[in-house]
CSV table of C-alpha atoms and ligand atoms in Angstrom, one decimal:
chain,number,residue,atom,x,y,z
P,1,MET,CA,75.5,-30.2,23.7
P,2,SER,CA,72.9,-31.6,26.1
P,3,ASN,CA,69.4,-30.5,25.0
P,4,ASP,CA,70.8,-28.1,22.5
P,5,LYS,CA,68.7,-27.6,19.3
P,6,ILE,CA,70.9,-27.7,16.2
P,7,VAL,CA,69.5,-26.7,12.8
P,8,ILE,CA,71.8,-27.8,9.9
P,9,LEU,CA,71.4,-26.4,6.4
P,10,THR,CA,73.1,-28.5,3.7
P,11,GLY,CA,73.8,-27.7,0.1
P,12,ALA,CA,75.2,-29.5,-2.9
P,13,GLY,CA,78.8,-29.3,-1.5
P,14,ILE,CA,78.0,-32.0,1.1
P,15,SER,CA,77.2,-34.5,-1.7
P,16,ALA,CA,80.1,-33.4,-4.0
P,17,GLU,CA,82.4,-36.1,-2.6
P,18,SER,CA,79.7,-38.7,-3.3
P,19,GLY,CA,80.1,-37.8,-7.0
P,20,LEU,CA,77.1,-35.6,-7.4
P,21,GLY,CA,77.8,-32.3,-9.2
P,22,THR,CA,77.3,-28.9,-7.5
P,23,PHE,CA,75.6,-26.0,-9.3
P,24,ARG,CA,78.0,-23.0,-9.2
P,25,ASP,CA,81.5,-24.6,-9.1
P,26,GLU,CA,83.3,-24.2,-12.4
P,27,ASP,CA,82.2,-27.5,-13.7
P,28,GLY,CA,78.8,-27.2,-12.0
P,29,LEU,CA,75.3,-28.0,-13.4
P,30,TRP,CA,74.6,-24.3,-14.2
P,31,ALA,CA,77.7,-24.3,-16.4
P,32,GLN,CA,76.2,-27.2,-18.4
P,33,HIS,CA,72.5,-26.3,-18.5
P,34,ARG,CA,70.5,-23.0,-18.5
P,35,ILE,CA,68.4,-22.5,-15.3
P,36,GLU,CA,65.6,-21.1,-17.4
P,37,ASP,CA,65.4,-24.2,-19.5
P,38,VAL,CA,65.5,-26.9,-16.8
P,39,ALA,CA,64.7,-25.3,-13.4
P,40,THR,CA,61.7,-23.0,-14.0
P,41,PRO,CA,58.0,-23.8,-14.5
P,42,GLU,CA,58.2,-21.8,-17.8
P,43,GLY,CA,61.0,-24.1,-19.0
P,44,PHE,CA,59.0,-27.1,-18.2
P,45,HIS,CA,55.9,-25.8,-20.0
P,46,ARG,CA,58.1,-24.9,-23.0
P,47,ASP,CA,59.9,-28.2,-23.3
P,48,PRO,CA,58.9,-31.0,-20.8
P,49,ASP,CA,61.0,-33.6,-22.6
P,50,LEU,CA,64.2,-31.6,-21.9
P,51,VAL,CA,63.3,-31.1,-18.3
P,52,HIS,CA,62.4,-34.8,-17.7
P,53,ALA,CA,65.7,-35.8,-19.4
P,54,PHE,CA,67.6,-33.5,-17.1
P,55,TYR,CA,66.0,-34.9,-14.0
P,56,ASN,CA,66.1,-38.5,-15.3
P,57,ALA,CA,69.9,-38.2,-15.6
P,58,ARG,CA,70.2,-36.7,-12.1
P,59,ARG,CA,67.9,-39.4,-10.7
P,60,ALA,CA,70.0,-42.1,-12.3
P,61,GLN,CA,73.3,-40.5,-11.0
P,62,SER,CA,71.8,-40.0,-7.5
P,63,ALA,CA,70.6,-43.7,-7.5
P,64,GLU,CA,74.3,-44.8,-7.9
P,65,ALA,CA,75.7,-42.4,-5.3
P,66,LYS,CA,76.5,-43.4,-1.7
P,67,PRO,CA,76.5,-41.2,1.4
P,68,ASN,CA,80.0,-40.0,2.3
P,69,ALA,CA,81.6,-39.4,5.8
P,70,ALA,CA,79.9,-36.1,6.1
P,71,HIS,CA,76.4,-37.6,5.7
P,72,ASP,CA,77.4,-40.4,8.0
P,73,ALA,CA,78.6,-38.0,10.7
P,74,LEU,CA,75.4,-36.0,10.7
P,75,ALA,CA,73.4,-39.3,11.0
P,76,LYS,CA,75.6,-40.2,14.0
P,77,LEU,CA,75.0,-36.8,15.6
P,78,GLU,CA,71.2,-37.3,15.4
P,79,ARG,CA,71.5,-40.9,16.7
P,80,ASP,CA,73.5,-39.7,19.7
P,81,HIS,CA,71.2,-36.7,20.4
P,82,PRO,CA,67.7,-37.8,19.3
P,83,GLY,CA,65.2,-34.9,18.9
P,84,GLU,CA,67.9,-32.2,18.9
P,85,VAL,CA,69.1,-32.3,15.3
P,86,LEU,CA,67.2,-31.0,12.3
P,87,ILE,CA,68.6,-31.1,8.7
P,88,VAL,CA,67.1,-28.7,6.3
P,89,THR,CA,68.5,-29.6,2.9
P,90,GLN,CA,68.5,-27.8,-0.4
P,91,ASN,CA,69.6,-31.0,-2.0
P,92,VAL,CA,67.2,-33.3,-3.9
P,93,ASP,CA,69.3,-36.5,-3.4
P,94,GLY,CA,68.4,-38.9,-0.7
P,95,LEU,CA,71.9,-39.3,0.8
P,96,HIS,CA,71.0,-37.9,4.3
P,97,GLU,CA,68.2,-40.5,4.6
P,98,ILE,CA,70.4,-43.4,3.2
P,99,ALA,CA,73.1,-42.4,5.8
P,100,GLY,CA,70.4,-42.8,8.5
P,101,SER,CA,69.3,-39.2,9.2
P,102,THR,CA,65.5,-39.2,9.9
P,103,ASN,CA,64.7,-35.6,10.8
P,104,VAL,CA,65.3,-34.1,7.3
P,105,LEU,CA,63.3,-31.4,5.5
P,106,HIS,CA,63.8,-31.2,1.7
P,107,MET,CA,63.0,-27.5,1.1
P,108,HIS,CA,63.6,-27.9,-2.7
P,109,GLY,CA,61.8,-31.2,-3.1
P,110,ALA,CA,63.4,-34.6,-4.0
P,111,LEU,CA,64.4,-36.5,-7.1
P,112,ASN,CA,62.4,-39.6,-5.7
P,113,GLY,CA,59.2,-37.6,-5.7
P,114,ALA,CA,56.7,-37.0,-8.6
P,115,LEU,CA,54.0,-34.3,-8.6
P,116,CYS,CA,50.9,-33.7,-10.7
P,117,ALA,CA,50.8,-30.2,-12.0
P,118,SER,CA,47.0,-30.4,-12.3
P,119,CYS,CA,45.8,-31.9,-9.1
P,120,ASP,CA,48.9,-31.5,-6.8
P,121,SER,CA,49.0,-35.2,-5.8
P,122,ARG,CA,52.4,-36.6,-5.0
P,123,TRP,CA,53.8,-40.2,-5.3
P,124,PRO,CA,57.2,-41.9,-5.5
P,125,ALA,CA,58.8,-41.1,-8.8
P,126,PRO,CA,59.9,-43.9,-11.1
P,127,LEU,CA,63.6,-43.8,-12.1
P,128,VAL,CA,62.6,-42.5,-15.5
P,129,MET,CA,59.7,-40.1,-16.0
P,130,HIS,CA,58.1,-39.0,-19.3
P,131,LYS,CA,55.8,-36.1,-20.1
P,132,THR,CA,53.2,-38.7,-21.1
P,133,ASP,CA,53.1,-40.3,-17.7
P,134,ALA,CA,49.5,-40.2,-16.3
P,135,CYS,CA,48.9,-38.9,-12.8
P,136,PRO,CA,47.7,-42.0,-10.8
P,137,GLN,CA,45.1,-39.7,-9.1
P,138,CYS,CA,43.5,-37.6,-11.9
P,139,GLY,CA,44.8,-39.5,-14.9
P,140,ARG,CA,46.1,-36.4,-16.7
P,141,ALA,CA,49.5,-36.4,-18.4
P,142,THR,CA,50.7,-33.5,-16.3
P,143,THR,CA,53.2,-35.1,-14.1
P,144,ARG,CA,56.5,-33.4,-13.2
P,145,PRO,CA,59.5,-33.9,-10.9
P,146,ASP,CA,58.6,-32.9,-7.3
P,147,ILE,CA,61.4,-30.3,-7.4
P,148,VAL,CA,61.0,-26.7,-6.3
P,149,TRP,CA,62.0,-24.6,-9.3
P,150,PHE,CA,63.1,-21.0,-9.4
P,151,GLY,CA,60.1,-18.7,-8.8
P,152,GLU,CA,58.3,-21.3,-6.8
P,153,MET,CA,57.9,-21.3,-3.0
P,154,PRO,CA,60.2,-23.7,-1.2
P,155,TYR,CA,58.6,-26.4,1.1
P,156,TYR,CA,58.2,-26.2,4.9
P,157,MET,CA,59.1,-22.5,5.1
P,158,ASP,CA,56.8,-21.7,8.1
P,159,GLU,CA,58.2,-24.7,10.0
P,160,ILE,CA,61.8,-23.8,9.1
P,161,TRP,CA,61.5,-20.2,10.2
P,162,GLY,CA,60.2,-21.4,13.6
P,163,HIS,CA,63.1,-23.8,14.0
P,164,LEU,CA,65.6,-21.1,13.1
P,165,ALA,CA,64.2,-18.7,15.7
P,166,SER,CA,64.6,-21.2,18.5
P,167,ALA,CA,67.9,-22.9,17.5
P,168,ASP,CA,70.9,-23.0,19.8
P,169,SER,CA,73.2,-23.6,16.9
P,170,PHE,CA,72.9,-23.1,13.1
P,171,VAL,CA,75.4,-24.9,10.9
P,172,ALA,CA,75.5,-24.3,7.1
P,173,ILE,CA,77.4,-27.1,5.2
P,174,GLY,CA,78.3,-27.1,1.5
P,175,THR,CA,76.2,-24.2,0.3
P,176,SER,CA,77.3,-21.0,-1.6
P,177,GLY,CA,74.7,-18.8,0.1
P,178,GLU,CA,73.6,-17.6,-3.4
P,179,VAL,CA,69.9,-18.6,-3.3
P,180,TYR,CA,67.2,-17.2,-1.0
P,181,PRO,CA,65.5,-17.9,1.3
P,182,ALA,CA,68.1,-20.4,2.4
P,183,ALA,CA,70.8,-17.7,2.2
P,184,ALA,CA,68.9,-15.7,4.9
P,185,PHE,CA,68.7,-18.5,7.4
P,186,VAL,CA,72.0,-17.6,9.1
P,187,GLN,CA,70.7,-14.0,9.9
P,188,GLU,CA,67.4,-15.4,11.2
P,189,ALA,CA,69.2,-17.9,13.4
P,190,ASP,CA,71.6,-15.2,14.6
P,191,ARG,CA,68.6,-13.0,15.5
P,192,GLY,CA,67.3,-15.8,17.6
P,193,GLY,CA,70.5,-16.0,19.5
P,194,ALA,CA,72.0,-19.1,17.8
P,195,HIS,CA,75.7,-19.8,17.5
P,196,THR,CA,76.3,-19.8,13.7
P,197,ILE,CA,78.9,-22.0,11.9
P,198,GLU,CA,79.9,-22.3,8.2
P,199,LEU,CA,81.5,-25.5,7.2
P,200,ASN,CA,82.4,-25.2,3.5
P,201,LEU,CA,85.2,-25.9,1.0
P,202,ALA,CA,85.6,-22.1,0.5
P,203,PRO,CA,84.0,-19.0,2.0
P,204,SER,CA,80.4,-18.6,0.8
P,205,SER,CA,78.8,-15.2,0.0
P,206,ARG,CA,77.3,-15.2,3.5
P,207,VAL,CA,80.5,-16.0,5.3
P,208,SER,CA,80.6,-12.7,7.2
P,209,ASP,CA,77.3,-13.5,8.8
P,210,PHE,CA,78.7,-16.5,10.6
P,211,ALA,CA,80.3,-16.5,14.1
P,212,GLU,CA,82.5,-19.4,13.3
P,213,THR,CA,83.9,-20.9,10.1
P,214,CYS,CA,85.9,-23.9,9.0
P,215,PHE,CA,87.0,-24.6,5.5
P,216,GLY,CA,87.9,-27.8,3.8
P,217,PRO,CA,86.3,-30.9,2.2
P,218,ALA,CA,83.0,-31.8,3.9
P,219,THR,CA,84.2,-35.4,4.4
P,220,GLN,CA,87.0,-34.0,6.7
P,221,ILE,CA,85.6,-31.0,8.4
P,222,VAL,CA,82.0,-32.3,9.2
P,223,PRO,CA,83.2,-35.5,11.0
P,224,GLN,CA,85.6,-33.3,12.9
P,225,TRP,CA,82.9,-30.8,13.9
P,226,VAL,CA,80.5,-33.6,14.9
P,227,ALA,CA,83.3,-35.2,17.1
P,228,GLN,CA,83.7,-31.9,18.9
P,229,GLU,CA,80.0,-31.6,19.4
P,230,LEU,CA,79.7,-35.1,20.8
P,231,SER,CA,82.6,-34.5,23.2
P,232,ARG,CA,81.1,-31.3,24.7
C,301,APR,N1,83.0,-30.0,0.7
C,301,APR,C1,82.4,-28.9,1.2
C,301,APR,N2,81.9,-27.9,0.4
C,301,APR,C2,82.0,-28.0,-0.9
C,301,APR,C3,82.6,-29.1,-1.5
C,301,APR,C4,83.1,-30.1,-0.7
C,301,APR,N3,83.8,-31.2,-1.1
C,301,APR,N4,82.6,-29.0,-2.9
C,301,APR,C5,81.9,-27.8,-3.1
C,301,APR,N5,81.6,-27.2,-1.9
C,301,APR,C6,80.9,-25.9,-1.7
C,301,APR,C7,81.3,-24.9,-2.7
C,301,APR,O1,82.4,-24.1,-2.2
C,301,APR,C8,80.0,-24.0,-2.7
C,301,APR,O2,80.1,-23.0,-1.7
C,301,APR,O3,79.6,-26.2,-1.9
C,301,APR,C9,78.9,-25.0,-2.4
C,301,APR,C10,78.0,-25.4,-3.5
C,301,APR,O4,77.4,-24.2,-3.9
C,301,APR,P1,76.2,-24.3,-5.1
C,301,APR,O5,76.8,-25.1,-6.2
C,301,APR,O6,75.7,-23.0,-5.3
C,301,APR,O7,75.1,-25.3,-4.4
C,301,APR,P2,74.0,-24.8,-3.4
C,301,APR,O8,74.5,-23.8,-2.4
C,301,APR,O9,73.5,-26.1,-2.8
C,301,APR,O10,72.8,-24.2,-4.3
C,301,APR,C11,71.6,-23.8,-3.7
C,301,APR,O11,70.7,-23.3,-5.8
C,301,APR,O12,70.4,-23.8,-8.0
C,301,APR,C12,69.8,-23.9,-6.8
C,301,APR,O13,68.1,-25.4,-6.1
C,301,APR,C13,69.5,-25.3,-6.4
C,301,APR,O14,69.5,-26.2,-4.1
C,301,APR,C14,70.3,-25.4,-5.1
C,301,APR,C15,70.5,-24.0,-4.6
């Protein structure tokens, strides 16, 4: 693995065994809430109280969650190969960072971030946010969770496309491959000559795009894959 550049995409499945719900499994978040109500700018404009309540509940749950063996294994991989591992996560929990990963891009934002819808300033989110919270910068009561909603542009995309084009390996962990642009990352990495691997509980909708697959719970298959990488 010496001097290899590994880009790892993670989704809700890597945090499932830490007790955080996924979106599209049968008991997932999108079975309990309507996306248009809690994960779109229009939904926030229509009912900011409902949206803040949804993210306050997720923030409280995330604050109680602990990294699992999959998060820990990825942090070990980065420690043993500094500068060669990038995690691009669709997740808004902080479990990668708590496990010790430092090179992490949150393309869908993060529960611990707050954003002002008027002046675009950002600051650490309190555990509980309300629609009446004033922006510390402009003072307007237009604060929202710093989460990328459907219809909004994910963060860091230019940087991510560049990393994918020059990756030696691309590994997708715990994601259904249902949401773009993340679902297109495997094809971009493949085009750049990367070896592509899917580590998931079950085949994702992009499974046929991957050169290598391994199915099982992330807490089992991710440490196994990391051990193989470190022994190469
Ligand atoms: N170990 C490994 N994979 C798992 C586990 C587990 N213990 N449990 C579930 N999975 C897999 C499921 O098989 C599924 O393929 O994780 C994936 C979860 O898929 P989704 O619920 O669709 O989550 P994700 O892919 O992260 O969703 C992407 O959609 O709603 C938006 O912004 C939201 O970031 C999210 C994006």
